[in-house]
CSV table of C-alpha atoms in Angstrom, one decimal:
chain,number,residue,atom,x,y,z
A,1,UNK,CA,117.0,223.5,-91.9
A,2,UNK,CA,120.5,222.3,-93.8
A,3,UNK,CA,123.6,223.7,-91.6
A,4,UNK,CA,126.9,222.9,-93.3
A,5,UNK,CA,130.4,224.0,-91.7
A,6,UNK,CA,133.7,224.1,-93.7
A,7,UNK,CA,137.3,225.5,-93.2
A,8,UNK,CA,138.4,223.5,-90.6
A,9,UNK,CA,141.8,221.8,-90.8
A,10,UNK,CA,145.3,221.4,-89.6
A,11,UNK,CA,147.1,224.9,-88.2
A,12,UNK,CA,150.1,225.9,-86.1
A,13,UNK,CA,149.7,227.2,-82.7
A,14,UNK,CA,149.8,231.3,-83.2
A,15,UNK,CA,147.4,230.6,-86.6
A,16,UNK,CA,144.0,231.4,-87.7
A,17,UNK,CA,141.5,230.0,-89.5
A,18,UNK,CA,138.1,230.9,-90.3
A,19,UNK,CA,135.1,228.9,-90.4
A,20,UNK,CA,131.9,229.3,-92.6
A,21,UNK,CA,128.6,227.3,-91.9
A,22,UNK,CA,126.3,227.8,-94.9
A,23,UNK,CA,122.4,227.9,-93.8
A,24,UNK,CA,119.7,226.9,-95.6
A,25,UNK,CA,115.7,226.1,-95.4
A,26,UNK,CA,115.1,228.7,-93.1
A,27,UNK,CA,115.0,232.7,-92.7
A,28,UNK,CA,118.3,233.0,-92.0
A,29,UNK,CA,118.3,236.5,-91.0
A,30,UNK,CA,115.8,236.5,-88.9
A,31,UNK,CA,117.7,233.6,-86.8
A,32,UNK,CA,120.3,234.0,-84.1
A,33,UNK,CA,123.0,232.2,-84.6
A,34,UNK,CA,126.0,230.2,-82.5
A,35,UNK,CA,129.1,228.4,-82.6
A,36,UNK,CA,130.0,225.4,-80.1
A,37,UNK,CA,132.8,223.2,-79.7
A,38,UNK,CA,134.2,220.1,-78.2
A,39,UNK,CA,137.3,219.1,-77.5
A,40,UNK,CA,138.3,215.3,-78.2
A,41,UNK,CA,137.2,212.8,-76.2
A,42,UNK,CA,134.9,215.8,-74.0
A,43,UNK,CA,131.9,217.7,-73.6
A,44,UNK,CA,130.3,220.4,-75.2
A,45,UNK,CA,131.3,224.5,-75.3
A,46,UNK,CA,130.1,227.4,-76.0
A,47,UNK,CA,131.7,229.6,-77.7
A,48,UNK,CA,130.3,232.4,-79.6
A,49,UNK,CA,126.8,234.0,-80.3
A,50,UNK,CA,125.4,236.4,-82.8
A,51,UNK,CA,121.9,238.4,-83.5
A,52,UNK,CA,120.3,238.0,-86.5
A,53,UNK,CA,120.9,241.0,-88.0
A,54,UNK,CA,124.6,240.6,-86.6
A,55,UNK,CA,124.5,243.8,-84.2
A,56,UNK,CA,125.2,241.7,-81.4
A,57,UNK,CA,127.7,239.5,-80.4
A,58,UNK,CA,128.5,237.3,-77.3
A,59,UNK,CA,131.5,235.3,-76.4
A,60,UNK,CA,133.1,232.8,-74.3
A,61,UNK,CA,135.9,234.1,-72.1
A,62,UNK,CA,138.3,231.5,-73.2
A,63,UNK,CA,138.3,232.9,-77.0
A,64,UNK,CA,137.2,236.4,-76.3
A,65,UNK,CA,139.4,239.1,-77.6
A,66,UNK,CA,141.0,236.1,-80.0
A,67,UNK,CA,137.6,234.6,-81.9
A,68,UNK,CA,135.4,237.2,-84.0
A,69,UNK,CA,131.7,236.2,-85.0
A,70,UNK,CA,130.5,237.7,-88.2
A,71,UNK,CA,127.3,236.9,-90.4
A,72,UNK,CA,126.2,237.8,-94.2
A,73,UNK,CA,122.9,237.9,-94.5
A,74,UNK,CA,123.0,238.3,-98.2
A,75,UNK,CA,124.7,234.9,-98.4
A,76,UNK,CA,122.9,232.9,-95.4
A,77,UNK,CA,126.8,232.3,-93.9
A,78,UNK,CA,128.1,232.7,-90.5
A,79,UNK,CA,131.5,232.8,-89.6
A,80,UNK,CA,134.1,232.3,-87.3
A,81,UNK,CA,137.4,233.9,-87.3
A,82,UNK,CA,139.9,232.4,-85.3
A,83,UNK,CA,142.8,234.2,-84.5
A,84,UNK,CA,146.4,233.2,-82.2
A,85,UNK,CA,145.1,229.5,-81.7
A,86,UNK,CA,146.0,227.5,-79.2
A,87,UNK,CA,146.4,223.7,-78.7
A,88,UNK,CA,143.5,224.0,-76.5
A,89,UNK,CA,141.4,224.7,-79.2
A,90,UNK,CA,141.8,222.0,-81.2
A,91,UNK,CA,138.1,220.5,-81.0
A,92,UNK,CA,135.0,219.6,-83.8
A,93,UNK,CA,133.6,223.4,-84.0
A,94,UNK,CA,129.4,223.0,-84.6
A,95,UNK,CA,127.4,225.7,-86.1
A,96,UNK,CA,123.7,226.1,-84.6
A,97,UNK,CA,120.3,228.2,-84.8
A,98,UNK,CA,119.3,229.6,-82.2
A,99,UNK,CA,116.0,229.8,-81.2
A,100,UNK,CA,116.2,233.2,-78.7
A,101,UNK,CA,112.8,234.0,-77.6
A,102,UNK,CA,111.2,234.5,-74.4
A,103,UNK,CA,109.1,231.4,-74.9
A,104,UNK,CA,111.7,229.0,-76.0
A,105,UNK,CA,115.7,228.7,-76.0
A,106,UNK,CA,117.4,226.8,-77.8
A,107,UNK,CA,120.1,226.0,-80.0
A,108,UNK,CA,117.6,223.8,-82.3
A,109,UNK,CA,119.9,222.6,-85.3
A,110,UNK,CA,123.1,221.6,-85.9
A,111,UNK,CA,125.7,221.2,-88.5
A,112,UNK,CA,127.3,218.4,-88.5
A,113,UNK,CA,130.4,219.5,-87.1
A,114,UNK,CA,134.2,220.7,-88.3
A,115,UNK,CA,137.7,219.5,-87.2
A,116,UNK,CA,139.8,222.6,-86.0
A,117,UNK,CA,143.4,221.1,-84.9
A,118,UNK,CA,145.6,223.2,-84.1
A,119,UNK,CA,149.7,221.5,-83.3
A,120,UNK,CA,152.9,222.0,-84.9
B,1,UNK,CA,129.3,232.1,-64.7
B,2,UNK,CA,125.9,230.0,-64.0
B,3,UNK,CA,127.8,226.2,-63.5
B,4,UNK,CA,125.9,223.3,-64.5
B,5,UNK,CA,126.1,219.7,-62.6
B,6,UNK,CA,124.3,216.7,-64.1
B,7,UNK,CA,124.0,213.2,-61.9
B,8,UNK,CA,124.6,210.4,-62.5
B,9,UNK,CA,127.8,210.6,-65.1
B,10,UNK,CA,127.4,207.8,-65.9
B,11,UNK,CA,124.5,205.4,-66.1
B,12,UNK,CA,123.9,201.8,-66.8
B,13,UNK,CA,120.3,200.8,-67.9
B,14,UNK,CA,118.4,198.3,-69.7
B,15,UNK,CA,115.8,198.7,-72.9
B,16,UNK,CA,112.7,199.3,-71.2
B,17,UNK,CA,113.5,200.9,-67.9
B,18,UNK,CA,112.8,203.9,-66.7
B,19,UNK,CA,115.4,206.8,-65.9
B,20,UNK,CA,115.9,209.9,-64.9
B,21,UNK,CA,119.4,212.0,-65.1
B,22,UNK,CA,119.8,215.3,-62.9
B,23,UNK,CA,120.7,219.2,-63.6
B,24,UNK,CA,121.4,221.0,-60.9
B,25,UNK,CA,122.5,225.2,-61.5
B,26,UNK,CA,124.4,227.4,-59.4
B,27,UNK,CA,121.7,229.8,-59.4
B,28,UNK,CA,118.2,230.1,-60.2
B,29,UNK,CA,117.5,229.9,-64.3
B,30,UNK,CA,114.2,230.3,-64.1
B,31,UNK,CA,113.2,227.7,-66.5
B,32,UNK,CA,115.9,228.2,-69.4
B,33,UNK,CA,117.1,224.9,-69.2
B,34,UNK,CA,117.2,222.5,-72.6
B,35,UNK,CA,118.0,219.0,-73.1
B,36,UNK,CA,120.5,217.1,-75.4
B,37,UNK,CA,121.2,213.6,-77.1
B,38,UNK,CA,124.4,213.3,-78.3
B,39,UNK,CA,125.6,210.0,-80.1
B,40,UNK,CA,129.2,208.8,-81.1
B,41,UNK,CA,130.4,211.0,-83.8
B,42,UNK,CA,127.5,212.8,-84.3
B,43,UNK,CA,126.2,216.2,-83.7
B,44,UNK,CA,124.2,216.9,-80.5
B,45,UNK,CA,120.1,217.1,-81.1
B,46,UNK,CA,117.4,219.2,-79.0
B,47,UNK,CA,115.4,217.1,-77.1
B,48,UNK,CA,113.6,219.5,-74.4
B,49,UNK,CA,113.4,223.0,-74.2
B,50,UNK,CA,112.2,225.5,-71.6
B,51,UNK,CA,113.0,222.7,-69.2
B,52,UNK,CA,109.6,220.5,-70.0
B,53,UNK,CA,109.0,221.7,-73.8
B,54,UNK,CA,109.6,218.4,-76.2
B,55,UNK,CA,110.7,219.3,-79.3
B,56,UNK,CA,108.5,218.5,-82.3
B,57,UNK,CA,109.3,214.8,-83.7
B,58,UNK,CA,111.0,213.6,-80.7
B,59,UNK,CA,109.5,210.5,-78.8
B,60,UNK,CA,107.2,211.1,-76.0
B,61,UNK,CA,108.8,209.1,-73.9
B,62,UNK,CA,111.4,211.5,-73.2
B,63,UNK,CA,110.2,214.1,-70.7
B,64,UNK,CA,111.8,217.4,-68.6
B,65,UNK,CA,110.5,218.9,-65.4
B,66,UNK,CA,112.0,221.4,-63.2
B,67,UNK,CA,112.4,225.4,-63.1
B,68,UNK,CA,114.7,227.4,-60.7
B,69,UNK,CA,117.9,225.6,-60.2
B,70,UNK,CA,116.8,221.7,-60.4
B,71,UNK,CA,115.8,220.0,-63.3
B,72,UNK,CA,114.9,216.5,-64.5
B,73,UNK,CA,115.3,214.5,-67.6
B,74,UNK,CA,113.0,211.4,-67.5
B,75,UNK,CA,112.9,208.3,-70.5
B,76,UNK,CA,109.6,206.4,-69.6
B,77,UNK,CA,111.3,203.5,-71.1
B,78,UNK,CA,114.2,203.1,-72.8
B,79,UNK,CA,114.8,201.9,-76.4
B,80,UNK,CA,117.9,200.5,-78.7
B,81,UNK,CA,118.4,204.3,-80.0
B,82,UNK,CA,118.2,206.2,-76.6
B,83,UNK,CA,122.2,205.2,-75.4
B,84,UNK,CA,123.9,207.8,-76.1
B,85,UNK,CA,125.2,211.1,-74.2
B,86,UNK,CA,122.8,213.2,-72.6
B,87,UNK,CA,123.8,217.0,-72.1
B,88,UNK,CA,121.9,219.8,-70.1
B,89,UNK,CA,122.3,223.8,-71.5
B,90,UNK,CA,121.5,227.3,-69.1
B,91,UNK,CA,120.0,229.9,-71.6
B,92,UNK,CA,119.3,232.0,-69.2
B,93,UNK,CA,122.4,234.3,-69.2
B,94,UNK,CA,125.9,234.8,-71.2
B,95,UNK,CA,128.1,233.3,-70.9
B,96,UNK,CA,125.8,229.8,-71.7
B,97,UNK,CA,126.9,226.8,-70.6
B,98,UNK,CA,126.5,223.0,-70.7
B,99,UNK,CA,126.5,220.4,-68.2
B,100,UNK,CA,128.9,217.9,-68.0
B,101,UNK,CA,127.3,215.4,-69.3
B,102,UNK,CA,125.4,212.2,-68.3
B,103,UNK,CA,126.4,208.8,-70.6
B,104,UNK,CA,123.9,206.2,-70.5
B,105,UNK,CA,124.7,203.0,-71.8
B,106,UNK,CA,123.4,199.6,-72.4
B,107,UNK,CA,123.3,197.2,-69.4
């Protein structure tokens, strides 16, 4: 399993940005996917969730209604769209599988990781 | 929200003792809780899953216990690689969360 995030960088609170992790080395369709952050210096957050075949979503109350979760399972690429940032979520955004069955849970691999700073 | 506690914060050990870190949950999880090592810079890794479950290819000297609302994380005996941050995850319901964390660190 290779996980690989880009797109993260430098905005201006009120901005967007979206995020891509490219998959590779597994099914990725058949894989729930996630997104989870954390801020400098602190622990770990979830943010998002998505089905494998994308039909559903879940999110974290501090980025619903701003943050969209999306998937193309013809190019093995999640996304993140981040809309009307916020200091606050300026943090290392992390792309993961999620394993979502009833015998195990887990968010078993990560990417390594990408900087979202958001500052004027 | 289910809220996750972890004890201690912080923790102070030396290679080859034994220790054990704490996840306590607002509620009953049944036994959706997993386990995480996170080191400096790096991105987290699965350790345990399903609360006792050890992930294929990681040492068994890591261990998990618990269901319901109490959980343990136990390293028989701790080696040069095992200081790092040590995170505990709720799967059983949106929206999922992560304990604080727990830092252990060299003595």
């Amino acid at each position: 399993v290779h996980l690989v995030e880009s797109g993260g960088g430098l905005v201006q609170p009120g901005g967007s940005l979206r995020l891509s992790c490219a998959a590779s080395g597994f099914t990725f369709s058949t894989y729930a996917m996630t997104w989870v952050r954390q801020a400098p210096g602190k622990g770990l957050e979830w943010v998002s969730s998505i089905s494998g075949s994308g039909g559903s979503t879940y999110y974290a109350d501090s980025v619903k209604g701003r943050f969209t979760i999306s998937r193309d399972n013809s190019k093995n690429t999640l996304f993140l769209q981040m809309n009307s940032l916020r200091a606050e979520d300026t943090a290392v955004y992390y792309c993961a599988t999620f394993a979502a069955y009833s015998w195990m849970r887990a968010f078993d691999s990560w990417g390594q990781g990408a900087l979202v700073t958001v500052s004027s | 929200d289910i809220q996750l506690t972890q004890s201690p914060s912080f923790l102070s050990a030396s290679v080859g003792d034994r220790v054990t870190i704490t996840c306590r949950a607002s509620q009953g999880i049944s036994s959706y809780l997993a386990w995480y090592q996170q080191k400096p810079g790096k991105a987290p890794k699965l350790l345990i899953y399903s609360a006792s479950s050890l992930r294929s290819g990681v040492p068994s000297r890591f261990s998990g216990s618990g269901s319901g609302s109490e959980f343990t994380l136990t390293i028989s005996s701790l080696q040069p690689e095992d200081f790092a941050t040590y995170y505990c995850q709720q799967l059983d319901d949106y929206p999922l969360t992560f304990g604080p964390g727990t830092k252990l660190d060299i003595k």
